Short mmCIF file of C-alpha atoms in Angstrom, two decimals:
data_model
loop_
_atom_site.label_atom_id
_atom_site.label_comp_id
_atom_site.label_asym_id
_atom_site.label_seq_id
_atom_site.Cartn_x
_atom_site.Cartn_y
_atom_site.Cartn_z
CA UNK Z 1 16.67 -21.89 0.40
CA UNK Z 2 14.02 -19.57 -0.52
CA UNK Z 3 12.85 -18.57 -3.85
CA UNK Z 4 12.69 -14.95 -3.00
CA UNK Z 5 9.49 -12.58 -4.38
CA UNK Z 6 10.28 -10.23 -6.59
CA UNK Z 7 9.95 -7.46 -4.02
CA UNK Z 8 13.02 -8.89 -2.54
CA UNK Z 9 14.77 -6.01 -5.17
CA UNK Z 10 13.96 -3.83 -2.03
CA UNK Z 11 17.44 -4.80 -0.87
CA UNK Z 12 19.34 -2.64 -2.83
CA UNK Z 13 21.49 -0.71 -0.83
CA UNK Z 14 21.40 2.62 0.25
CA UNK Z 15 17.72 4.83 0.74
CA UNK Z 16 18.63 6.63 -2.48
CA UNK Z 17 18.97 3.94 -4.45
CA UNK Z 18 21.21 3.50 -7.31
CA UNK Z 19 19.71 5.17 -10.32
CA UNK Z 20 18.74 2.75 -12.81
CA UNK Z 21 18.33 4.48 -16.22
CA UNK Z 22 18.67 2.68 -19.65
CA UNK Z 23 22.92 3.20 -19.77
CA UNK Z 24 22.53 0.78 -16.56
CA UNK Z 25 21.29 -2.20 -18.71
CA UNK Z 26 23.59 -1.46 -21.57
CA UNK Z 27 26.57 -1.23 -19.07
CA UNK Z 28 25.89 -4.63 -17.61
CA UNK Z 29 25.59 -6.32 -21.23
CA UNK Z 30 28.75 -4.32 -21.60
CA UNK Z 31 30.79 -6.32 -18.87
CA UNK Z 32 29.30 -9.47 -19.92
CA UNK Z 33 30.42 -9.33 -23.16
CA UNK Z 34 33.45 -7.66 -22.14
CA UNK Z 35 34.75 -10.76 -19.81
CA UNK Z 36 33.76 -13.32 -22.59
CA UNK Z 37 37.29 -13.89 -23.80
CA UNK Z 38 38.58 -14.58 -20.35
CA UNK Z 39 35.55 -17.17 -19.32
CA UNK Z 40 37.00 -18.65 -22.15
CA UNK Z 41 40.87 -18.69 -21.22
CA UNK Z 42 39.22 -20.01 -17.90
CA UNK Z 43 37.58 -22.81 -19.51
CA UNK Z 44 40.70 -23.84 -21.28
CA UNK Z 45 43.02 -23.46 -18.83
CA UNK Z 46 40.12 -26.01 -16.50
CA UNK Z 47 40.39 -28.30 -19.43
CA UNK Z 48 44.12 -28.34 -19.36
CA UNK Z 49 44.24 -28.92 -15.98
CA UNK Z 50 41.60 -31.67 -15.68
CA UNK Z 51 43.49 -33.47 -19.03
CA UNK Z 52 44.46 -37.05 -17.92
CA UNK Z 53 47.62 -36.67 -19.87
CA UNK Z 54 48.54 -33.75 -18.05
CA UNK Z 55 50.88 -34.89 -14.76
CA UNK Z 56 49.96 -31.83 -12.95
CA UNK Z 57 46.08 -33.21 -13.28
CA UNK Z 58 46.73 -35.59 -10.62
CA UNK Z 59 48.29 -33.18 -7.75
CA UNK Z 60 46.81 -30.55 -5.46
CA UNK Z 61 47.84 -27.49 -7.30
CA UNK Z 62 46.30 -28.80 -10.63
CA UNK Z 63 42.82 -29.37 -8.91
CA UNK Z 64 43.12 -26.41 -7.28
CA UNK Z 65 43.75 -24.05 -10.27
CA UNK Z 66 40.92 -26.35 -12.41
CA UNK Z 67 38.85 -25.74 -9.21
CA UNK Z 68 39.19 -21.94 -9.36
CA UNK Z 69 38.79 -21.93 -12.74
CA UNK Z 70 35.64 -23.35 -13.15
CA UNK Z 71 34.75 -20.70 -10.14
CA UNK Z 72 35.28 -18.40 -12.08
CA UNK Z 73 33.51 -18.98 -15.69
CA UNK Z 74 30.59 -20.09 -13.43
CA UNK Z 75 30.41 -17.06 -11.29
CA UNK Z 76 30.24 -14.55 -14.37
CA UNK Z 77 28.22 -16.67 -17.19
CA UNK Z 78 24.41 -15.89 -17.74
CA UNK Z 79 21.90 -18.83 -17.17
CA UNK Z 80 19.89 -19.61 -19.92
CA UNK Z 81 16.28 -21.07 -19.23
CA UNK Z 82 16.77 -24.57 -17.95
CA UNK Z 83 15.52 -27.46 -19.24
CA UNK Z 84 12.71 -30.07 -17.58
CA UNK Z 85 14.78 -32.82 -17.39
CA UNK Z 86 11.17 -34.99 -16.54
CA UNK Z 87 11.78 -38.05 -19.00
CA UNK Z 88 9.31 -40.55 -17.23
CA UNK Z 89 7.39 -40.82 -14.32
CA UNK Z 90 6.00 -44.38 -12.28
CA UNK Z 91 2.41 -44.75 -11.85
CA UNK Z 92 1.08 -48.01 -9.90
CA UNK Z 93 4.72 -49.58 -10.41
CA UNK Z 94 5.31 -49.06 -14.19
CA UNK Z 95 7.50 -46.38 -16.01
CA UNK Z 96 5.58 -44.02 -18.10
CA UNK Z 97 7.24 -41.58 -20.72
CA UNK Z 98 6.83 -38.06 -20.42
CA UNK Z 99 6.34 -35.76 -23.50
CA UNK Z 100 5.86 -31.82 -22.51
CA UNK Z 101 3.68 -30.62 -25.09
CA UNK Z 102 2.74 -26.56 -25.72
CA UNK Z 103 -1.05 -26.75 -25.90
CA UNK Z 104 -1.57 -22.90 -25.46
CA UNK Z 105 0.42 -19.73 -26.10
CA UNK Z 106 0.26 -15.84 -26.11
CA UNK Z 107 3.09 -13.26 -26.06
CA UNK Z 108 4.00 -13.58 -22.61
CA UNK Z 109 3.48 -17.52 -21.55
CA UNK Z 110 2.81 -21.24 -22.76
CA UNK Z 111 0.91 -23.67 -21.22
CA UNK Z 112 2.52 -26.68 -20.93
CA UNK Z 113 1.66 -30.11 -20.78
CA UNK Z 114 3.15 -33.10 -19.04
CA UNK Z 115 1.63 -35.69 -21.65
CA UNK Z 116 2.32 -39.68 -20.25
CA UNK Z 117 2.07 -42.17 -22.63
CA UNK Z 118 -0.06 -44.62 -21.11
CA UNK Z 119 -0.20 -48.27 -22.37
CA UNK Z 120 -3.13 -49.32 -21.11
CA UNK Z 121 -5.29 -46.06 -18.86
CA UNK Z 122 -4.33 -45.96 -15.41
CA UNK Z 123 -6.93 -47.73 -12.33
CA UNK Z 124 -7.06 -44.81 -10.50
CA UNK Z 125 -9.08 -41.05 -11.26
CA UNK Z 126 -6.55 -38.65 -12.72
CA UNK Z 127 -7.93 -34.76 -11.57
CA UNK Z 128 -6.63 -32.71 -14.46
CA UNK Z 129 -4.15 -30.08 -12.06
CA UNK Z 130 -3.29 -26.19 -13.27
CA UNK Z 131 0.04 -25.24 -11.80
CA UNK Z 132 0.57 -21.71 -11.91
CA UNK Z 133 4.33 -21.13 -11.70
CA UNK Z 134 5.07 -17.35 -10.28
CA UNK Z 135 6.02 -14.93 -12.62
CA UNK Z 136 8.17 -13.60 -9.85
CA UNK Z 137 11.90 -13.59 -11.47
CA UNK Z 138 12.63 -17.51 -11.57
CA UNK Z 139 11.52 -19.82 -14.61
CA UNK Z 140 8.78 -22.16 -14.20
CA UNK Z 141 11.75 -25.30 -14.18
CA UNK Z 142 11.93 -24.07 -10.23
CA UNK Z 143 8.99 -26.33 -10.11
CA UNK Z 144 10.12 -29.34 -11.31
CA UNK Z 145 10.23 -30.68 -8.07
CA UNK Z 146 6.64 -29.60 -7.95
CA UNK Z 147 5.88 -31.12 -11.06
CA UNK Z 148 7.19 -34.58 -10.24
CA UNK Z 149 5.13 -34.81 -7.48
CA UNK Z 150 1.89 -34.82 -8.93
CA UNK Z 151 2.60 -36.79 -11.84
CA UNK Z 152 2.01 -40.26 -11.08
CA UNK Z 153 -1.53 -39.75 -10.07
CA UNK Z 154 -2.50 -36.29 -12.22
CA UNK Z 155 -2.69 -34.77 -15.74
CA UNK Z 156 -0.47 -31.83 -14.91
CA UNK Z 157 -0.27 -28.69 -16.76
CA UNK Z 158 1.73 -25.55 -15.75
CA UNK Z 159 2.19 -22.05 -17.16
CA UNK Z 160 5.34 -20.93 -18.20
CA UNK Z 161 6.03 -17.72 -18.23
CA UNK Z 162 8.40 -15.89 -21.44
CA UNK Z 163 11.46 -13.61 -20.35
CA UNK Z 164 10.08 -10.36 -21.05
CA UNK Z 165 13.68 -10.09 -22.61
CA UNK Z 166 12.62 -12.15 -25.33
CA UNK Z 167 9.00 -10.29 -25.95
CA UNK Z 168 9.32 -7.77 -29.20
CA UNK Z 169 7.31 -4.57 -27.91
CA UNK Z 170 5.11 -4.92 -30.99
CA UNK Z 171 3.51 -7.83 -28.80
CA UNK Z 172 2.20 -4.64 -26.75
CA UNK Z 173 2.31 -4.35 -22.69
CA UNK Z 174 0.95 -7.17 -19.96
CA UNK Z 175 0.73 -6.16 -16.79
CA UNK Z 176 -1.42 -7.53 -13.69
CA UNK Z 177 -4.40 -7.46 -15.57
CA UNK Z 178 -3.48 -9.23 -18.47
CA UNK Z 179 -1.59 -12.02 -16.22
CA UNK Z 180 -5.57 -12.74 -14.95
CA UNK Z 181 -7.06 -13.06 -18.29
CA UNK Z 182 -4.42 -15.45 -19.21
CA UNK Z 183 -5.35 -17.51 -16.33
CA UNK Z 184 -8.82 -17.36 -17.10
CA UNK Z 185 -8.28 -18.39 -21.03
CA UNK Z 186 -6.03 -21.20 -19.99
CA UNK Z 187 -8.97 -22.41 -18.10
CA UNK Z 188 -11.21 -22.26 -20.89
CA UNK Z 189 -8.69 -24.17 -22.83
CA UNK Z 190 -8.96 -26.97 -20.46
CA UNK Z 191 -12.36 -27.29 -20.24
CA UNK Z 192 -13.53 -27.22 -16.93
CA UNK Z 193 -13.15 -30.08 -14.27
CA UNK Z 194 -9.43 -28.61 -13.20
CA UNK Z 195 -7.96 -28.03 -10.31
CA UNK Z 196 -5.47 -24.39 -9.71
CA UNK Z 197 -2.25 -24.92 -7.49
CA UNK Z 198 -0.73 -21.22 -7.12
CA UNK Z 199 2.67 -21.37 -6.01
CA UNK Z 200 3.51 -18.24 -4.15
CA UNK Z 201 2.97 -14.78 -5.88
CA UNK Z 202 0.41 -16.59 -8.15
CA UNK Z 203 -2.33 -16.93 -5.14
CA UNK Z 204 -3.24 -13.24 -5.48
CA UNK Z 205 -3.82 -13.68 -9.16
CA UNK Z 206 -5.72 -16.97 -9.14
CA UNK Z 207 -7.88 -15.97 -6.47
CA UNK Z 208 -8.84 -13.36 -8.89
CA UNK Z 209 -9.20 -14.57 -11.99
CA UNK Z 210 -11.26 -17.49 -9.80
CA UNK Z 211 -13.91 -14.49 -7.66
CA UNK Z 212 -14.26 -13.27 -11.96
CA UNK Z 213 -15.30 -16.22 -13.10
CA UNK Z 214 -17.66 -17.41 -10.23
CA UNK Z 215 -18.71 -13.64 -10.86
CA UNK Z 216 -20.16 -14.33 -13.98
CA UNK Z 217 -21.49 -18.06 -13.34
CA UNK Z 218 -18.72 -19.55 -15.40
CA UNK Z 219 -19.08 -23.29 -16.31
CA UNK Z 220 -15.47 -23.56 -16.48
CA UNK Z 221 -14.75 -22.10 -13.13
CA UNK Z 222 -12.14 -24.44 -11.39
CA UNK Z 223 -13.37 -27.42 -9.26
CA UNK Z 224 -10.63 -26.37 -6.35
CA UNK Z 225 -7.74 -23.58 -5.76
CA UNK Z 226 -4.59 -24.40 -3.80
CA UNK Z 227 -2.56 -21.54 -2.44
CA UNK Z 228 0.73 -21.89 -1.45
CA UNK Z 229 2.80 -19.88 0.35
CA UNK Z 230 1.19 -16.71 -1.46
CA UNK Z 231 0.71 -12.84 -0.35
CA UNK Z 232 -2.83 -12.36 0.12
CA UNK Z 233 -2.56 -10.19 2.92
CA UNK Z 234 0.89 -9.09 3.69
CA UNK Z 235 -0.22 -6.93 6.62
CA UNK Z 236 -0.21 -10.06 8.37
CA UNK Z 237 2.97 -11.16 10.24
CA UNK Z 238 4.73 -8.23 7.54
CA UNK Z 239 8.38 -10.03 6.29
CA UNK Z 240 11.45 -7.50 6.12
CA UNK Z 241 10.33 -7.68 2.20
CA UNK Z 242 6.86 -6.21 2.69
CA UNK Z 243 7.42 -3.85 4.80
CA UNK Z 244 10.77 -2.23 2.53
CA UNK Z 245 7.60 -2.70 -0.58
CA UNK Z 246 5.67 0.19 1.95
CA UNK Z 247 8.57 2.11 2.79
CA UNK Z 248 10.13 2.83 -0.23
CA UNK Z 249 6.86 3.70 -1.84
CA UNK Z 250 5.84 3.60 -5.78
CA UNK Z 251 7.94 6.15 -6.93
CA UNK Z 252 11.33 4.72 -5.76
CA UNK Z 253 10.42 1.64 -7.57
CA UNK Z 254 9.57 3.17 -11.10
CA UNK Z 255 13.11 5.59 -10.63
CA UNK Z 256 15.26 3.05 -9.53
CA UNK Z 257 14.55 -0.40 -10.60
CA UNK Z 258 12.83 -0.10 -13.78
CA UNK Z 259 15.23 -0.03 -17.13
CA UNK Z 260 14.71 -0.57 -20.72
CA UNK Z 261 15.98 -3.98 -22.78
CA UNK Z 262 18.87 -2.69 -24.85
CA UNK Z 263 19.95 -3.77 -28.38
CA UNK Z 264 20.30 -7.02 -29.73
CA UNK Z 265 17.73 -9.10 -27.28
CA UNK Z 266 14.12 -9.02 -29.27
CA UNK Z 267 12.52 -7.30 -26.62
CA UNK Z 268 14.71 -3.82 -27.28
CA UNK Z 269 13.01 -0.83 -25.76
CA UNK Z 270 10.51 -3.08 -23.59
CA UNK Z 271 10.47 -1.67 -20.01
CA UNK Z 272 11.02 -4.07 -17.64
CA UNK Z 273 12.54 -4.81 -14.30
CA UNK Z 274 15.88 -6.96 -15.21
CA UNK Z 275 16.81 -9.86 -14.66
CA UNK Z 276 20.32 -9.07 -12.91
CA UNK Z 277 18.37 -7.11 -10.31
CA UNK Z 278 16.41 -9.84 -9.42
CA UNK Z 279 19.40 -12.24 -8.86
CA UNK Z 280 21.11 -9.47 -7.00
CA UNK Z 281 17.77 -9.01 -4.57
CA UNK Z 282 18.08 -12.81 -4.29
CA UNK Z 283 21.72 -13.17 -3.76
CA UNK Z 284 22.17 -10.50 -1.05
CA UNK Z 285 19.07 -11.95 1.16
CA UNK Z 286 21.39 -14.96 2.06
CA UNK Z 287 24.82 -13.77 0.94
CA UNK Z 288 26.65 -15.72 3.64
CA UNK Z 289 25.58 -18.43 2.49
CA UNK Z 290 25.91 -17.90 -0.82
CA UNK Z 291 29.88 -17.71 -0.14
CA UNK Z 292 29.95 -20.32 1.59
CA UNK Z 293 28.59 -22.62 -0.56
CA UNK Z 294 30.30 -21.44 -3.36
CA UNK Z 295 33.70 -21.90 -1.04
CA UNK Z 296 32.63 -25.44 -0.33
CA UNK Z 297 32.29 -26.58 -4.32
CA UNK Z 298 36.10 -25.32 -4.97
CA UNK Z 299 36.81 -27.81 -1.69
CA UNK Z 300 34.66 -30.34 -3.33
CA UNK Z 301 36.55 -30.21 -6.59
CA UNK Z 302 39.88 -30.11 -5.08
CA UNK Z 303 39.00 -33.71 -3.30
CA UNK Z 304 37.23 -34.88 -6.35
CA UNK Z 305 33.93 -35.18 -4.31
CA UNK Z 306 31.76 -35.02 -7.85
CA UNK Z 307 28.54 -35.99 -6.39
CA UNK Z 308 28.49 -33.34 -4.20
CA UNK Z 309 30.20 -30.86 -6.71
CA UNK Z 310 27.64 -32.02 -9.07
CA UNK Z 311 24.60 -31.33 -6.24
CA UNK Z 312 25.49 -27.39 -5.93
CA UNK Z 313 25.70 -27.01 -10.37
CA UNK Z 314 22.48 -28.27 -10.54
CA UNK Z 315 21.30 -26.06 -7.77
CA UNK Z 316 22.46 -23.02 -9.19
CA UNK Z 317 22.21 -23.82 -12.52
CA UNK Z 318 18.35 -23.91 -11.44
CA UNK Z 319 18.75 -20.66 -9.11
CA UNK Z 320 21.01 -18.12 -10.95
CA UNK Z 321 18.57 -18.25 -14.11
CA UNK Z 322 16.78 -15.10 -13.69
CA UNK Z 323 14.49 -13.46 -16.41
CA UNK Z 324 13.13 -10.04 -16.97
CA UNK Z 325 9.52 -9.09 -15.50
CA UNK Z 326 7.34 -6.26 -17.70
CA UNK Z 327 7.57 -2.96 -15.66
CA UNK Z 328 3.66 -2.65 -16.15
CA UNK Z 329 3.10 -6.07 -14.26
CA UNK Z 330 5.62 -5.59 -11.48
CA UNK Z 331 4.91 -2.12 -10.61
CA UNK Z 332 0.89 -3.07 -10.65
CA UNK Z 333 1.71 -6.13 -8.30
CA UNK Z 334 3.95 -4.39 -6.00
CA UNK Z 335 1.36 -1.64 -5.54
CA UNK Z 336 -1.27 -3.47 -5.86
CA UNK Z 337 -0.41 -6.35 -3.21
CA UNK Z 338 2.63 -4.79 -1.16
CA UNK Z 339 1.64 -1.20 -0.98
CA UNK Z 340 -2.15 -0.56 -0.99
CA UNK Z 341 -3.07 -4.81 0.06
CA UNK Z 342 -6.21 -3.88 -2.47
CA UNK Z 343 -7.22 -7.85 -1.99
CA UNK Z 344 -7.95 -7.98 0.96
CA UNK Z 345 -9.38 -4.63 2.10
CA UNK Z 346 -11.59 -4.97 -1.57
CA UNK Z 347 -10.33 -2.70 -3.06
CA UNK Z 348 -8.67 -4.53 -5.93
CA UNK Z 349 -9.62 -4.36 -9.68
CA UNK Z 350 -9.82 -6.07 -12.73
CA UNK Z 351 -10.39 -4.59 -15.79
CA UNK Z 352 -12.47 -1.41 -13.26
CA UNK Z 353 -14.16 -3.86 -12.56
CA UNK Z 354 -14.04 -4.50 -8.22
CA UNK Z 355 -13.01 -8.02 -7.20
CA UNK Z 356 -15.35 -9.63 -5.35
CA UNK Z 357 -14.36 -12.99 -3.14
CA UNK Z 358 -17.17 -13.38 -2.13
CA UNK Z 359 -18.85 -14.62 -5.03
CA UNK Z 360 -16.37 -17.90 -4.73
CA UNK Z 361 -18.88 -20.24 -4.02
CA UNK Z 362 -18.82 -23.73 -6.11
CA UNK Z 363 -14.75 -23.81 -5.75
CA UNK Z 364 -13.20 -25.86 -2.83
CA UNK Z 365 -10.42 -23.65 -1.27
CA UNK Z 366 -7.27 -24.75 0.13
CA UNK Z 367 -4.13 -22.82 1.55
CA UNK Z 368 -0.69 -24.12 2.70
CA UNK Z 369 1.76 -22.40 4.82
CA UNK Z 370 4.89 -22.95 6.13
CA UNK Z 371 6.15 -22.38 9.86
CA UNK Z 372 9.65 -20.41 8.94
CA UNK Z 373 8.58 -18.81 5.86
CA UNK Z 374 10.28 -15.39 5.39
CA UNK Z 375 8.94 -14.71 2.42
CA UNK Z 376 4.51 -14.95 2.95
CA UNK Z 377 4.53 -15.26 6.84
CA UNK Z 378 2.13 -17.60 8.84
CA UNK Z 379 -1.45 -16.00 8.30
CA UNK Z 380 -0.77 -14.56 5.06
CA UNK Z 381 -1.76 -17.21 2.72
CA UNK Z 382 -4.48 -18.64 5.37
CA UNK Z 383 -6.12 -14.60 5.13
CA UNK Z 384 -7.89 -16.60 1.55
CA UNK Z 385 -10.78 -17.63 3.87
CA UNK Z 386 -11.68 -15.04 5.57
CA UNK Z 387 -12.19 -12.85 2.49
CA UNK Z 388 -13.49 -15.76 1.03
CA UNK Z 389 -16.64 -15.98 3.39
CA UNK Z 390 -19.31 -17.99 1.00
CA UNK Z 391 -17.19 -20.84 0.37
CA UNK Z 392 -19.36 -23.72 2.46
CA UNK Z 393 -17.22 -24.97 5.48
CA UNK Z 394 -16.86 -28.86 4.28
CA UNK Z 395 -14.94 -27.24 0.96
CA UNK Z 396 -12.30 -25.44 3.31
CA UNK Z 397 -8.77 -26.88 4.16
CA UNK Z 398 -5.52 -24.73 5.64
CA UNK Z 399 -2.76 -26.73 6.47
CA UNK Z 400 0.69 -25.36 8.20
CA UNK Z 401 3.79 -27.18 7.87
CA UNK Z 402 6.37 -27.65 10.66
CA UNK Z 403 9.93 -27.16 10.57
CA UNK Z 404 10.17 -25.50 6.38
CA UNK Z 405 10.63 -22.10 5.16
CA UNK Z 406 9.42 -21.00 1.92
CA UNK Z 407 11.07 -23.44 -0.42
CA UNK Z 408 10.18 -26.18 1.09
CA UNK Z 409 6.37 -25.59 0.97
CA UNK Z 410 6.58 -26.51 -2.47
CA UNK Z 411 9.47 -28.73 -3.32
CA UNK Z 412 11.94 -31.25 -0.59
CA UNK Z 413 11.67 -33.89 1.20
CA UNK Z 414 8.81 -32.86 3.66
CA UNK Z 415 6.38 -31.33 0.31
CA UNK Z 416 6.62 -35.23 -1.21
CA UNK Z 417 5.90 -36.72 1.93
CA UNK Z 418 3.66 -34.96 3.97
CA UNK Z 419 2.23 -31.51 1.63
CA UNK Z 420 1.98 -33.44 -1.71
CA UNK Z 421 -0.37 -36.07 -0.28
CA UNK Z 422 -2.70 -33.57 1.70
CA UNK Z 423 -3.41 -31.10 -1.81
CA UNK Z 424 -3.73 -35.13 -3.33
CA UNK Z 425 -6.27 -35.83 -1.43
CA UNK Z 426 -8.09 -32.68 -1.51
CA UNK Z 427 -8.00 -32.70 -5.38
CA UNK Z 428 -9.40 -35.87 -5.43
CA UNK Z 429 -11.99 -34.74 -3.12
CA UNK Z 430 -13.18 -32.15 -4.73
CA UNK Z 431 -13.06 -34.13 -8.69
CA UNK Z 432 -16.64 -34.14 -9.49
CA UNK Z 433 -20.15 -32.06 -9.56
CA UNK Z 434 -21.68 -32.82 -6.43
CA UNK Z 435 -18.44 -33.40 -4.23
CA UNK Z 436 -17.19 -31.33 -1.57
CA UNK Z 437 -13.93 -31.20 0.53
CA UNK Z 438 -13.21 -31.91 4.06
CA UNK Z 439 -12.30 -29.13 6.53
CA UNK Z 440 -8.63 -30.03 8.39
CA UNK Z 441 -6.38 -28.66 11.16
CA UNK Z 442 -3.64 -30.16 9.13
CA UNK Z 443 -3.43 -33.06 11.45
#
């Protein structure tokens, strides 16, 4: 399953479009609130159904009706921000706690901290590792898998970005811009010797906020920069989602997907692109399958399968929590990276100020792709080095990884076993003044 880009809103139907005017926003809220009394009747009536004392519990047409019920209040809820669930983690055969600690904050993100409390300090170096979850419609918790994986062998830190839902307009705007100089602060705040993995829409970003900094001879400058799966030049290989960014064009964007937060939520009045649209982009790119799963857990529940019942609620319990995006950044990244491809034809800006990869020169570059990605094609991520041209040869790596699409270059079974070890070892590589990084075919 892919985590699709934001652009994937392109998918609304019809060339039109559907205009999407403030009313639109309040409507939806409308119909939320509007169907809360019967999620409710469908949660009792599940509860009456699934009651041990009840006889019709135990026959077909009882877990059938507590089946559909529980269908239904899951199919029209709203997904709040899910928690970490990351309690402990093993390193070198023991069980280490896990305390996730804020240790930065603005208006728009936190930076969070996956603290272990070590008994005695670990054998082995620990490369202090920047995760940079995209800001891209999901919460940063799609990560988790992410997270897990570099635990036992990093000090992990990841961004996580607000609901722009949640952002009173007093805070002021943040668009591309701003997203950059957050990066760059949180780096500060670590103190230099880090390492930046960008997962997806990030890369364009980091790359960024990295050619800055080597710009201006920063000391705190990362020591490497992993990108993953990201957009750097989506002229390459163009996905059905780039090339509906080009067609539509900038102005069908800001007339049809951009809305206003309405009254109660703290952000009132904030322009953004919602929440609800971005499911709805995500849901129709593999709506098949969608059904089908969602066919298969009443099937589940009517055999009392609960591990597998239990498998698709945490999956979309993860998946249907969308947030809202600020208009400013989402129109500047769509226009910025889908329309014009500033990047990588230098054209990009930061502040008016041109961004120049080619001042990267001190920080180790790696990208990973992967083979059925229909989100950043093959080539699209790897397009970092050629832009990149001063980066020295031994601090290169690209790595392309059979048989996953864009999911699975940063989470599943294949990222733990064979992606997760590579970006490991290239870290570690890469930890120290004076070290450099090994170039790679992958193999």
């Amino acid at each position: 399953m892919a985590i699709g880009e934001f652009e994937a809103a392109a998918t609304l139907p019809g060339e039109s479009g559907i205009l999407l005017s403030t009313p639109m926003y309040w409507l939806y809220e409308m119909g939320h609130a509007a169907l809360s009394p019967a999620r409710a009747l469908a949660d009792v009536t599940r509860l009456y159904y699934k009651n041990p004392a009840n006889p019709l519990t135990h026959t077909v047409y009882g877990k059938s009706v507590a089946a559909a019920m529980e269908l239904f209040e899951r199919s029209t809820r709203r997904y709040g921000r899910p928690d970490w669930m990351i309690d402990d983690t093993v390193v070198g055969g023991e069980r280490i706690p896990i305390d996730v600690k804020t240790v930065w904050e603005r208006p728009f993100c936190r930076l969070l901290h996956f603290e272990r409390a070590f008994v005695r300090a670990p054998r082995r170096p620990q490369p202090k590792v920047l995760i940079v979850a995209p800001m891209s419609g999901h919460y940063a918790t799609l990560l988790r898998g992410t997270v897990e994986a570099f635990l036992p062998n990093h000090e992990v830190y990841i961004t996580d970005w607000r609901n722009a839902r949640t952002v009173p307009l007093a805070e002021g705007r943040f668009d591309l811009d701003d997203y950059i100089d957050y990066l760059i602060s949180i780096l500060h705040v670590l103190g230099g010797e880090t390492h930046v993995i960008a997962v997806c829409q990030p890369s364009v970003p980091v790359l960024a906020a990295v050619a800055v900094m080597e710009a201006d001879k920063d000391p705190y400058a990362p020591n490497s920069m992993v990108l993953m799966g990201g957009p750097i030049d989506t002229r390459i290989n163009p996905t059905a989602v780039n090339t509906l960014a080009v067609d539509r064009g900038m102005d069908w964007f800001r007339s049809n997907v951009i809305t206003k937060v309405p009254f109660p939520h703290p952000g009132f009045m904030r322009d953004v692109y919602p929440g609800f649209l971005q499911l709805h982009g995500f849901m129709s790119m593999n709506l098949d399958r969608h059904i089908e799963a969602h066919r298969n857990l009443f099937l589940h529940l009517v055999k009392g399968d609960g591990d597998s019942a239990q498998k698709h609620r945490e999956f979309y319990d993860e998946y249907l929590a969308v947030m809202d995006l600020s208009a400013e950044f989402y129109l500047q990244t769509v226009d910025t990276v889908f329309v014009r491809h500033a990047l990588p034809k230098g054209e990009m800006t930061h502040r008016a100020r041109r961004i120049e990869p080619a001042a990267i020169t001190r920080t180790a570059l790696m990208t990973v792709e992967g083979e059925h990605d229909d989100i950043s094609a093959v080539g699209q991520t790897e397009a970092a080095h050629r832009i990149c041209v001063n980066i020295p040869d031994d601090k290169r790596v690209h790595y392309m990884q059979p048989n996953v699409g864009h999911y699975g270059v940063f989470n599943g079974s294949r990222f733990r076993a064979e992606i997760a070890p590579r970006i490991a070892d290239f870290v570690l590589s890469n930890n120290g003044a004076g070290k450099g990084g090994r170039r790679s075919n992958g193999h």
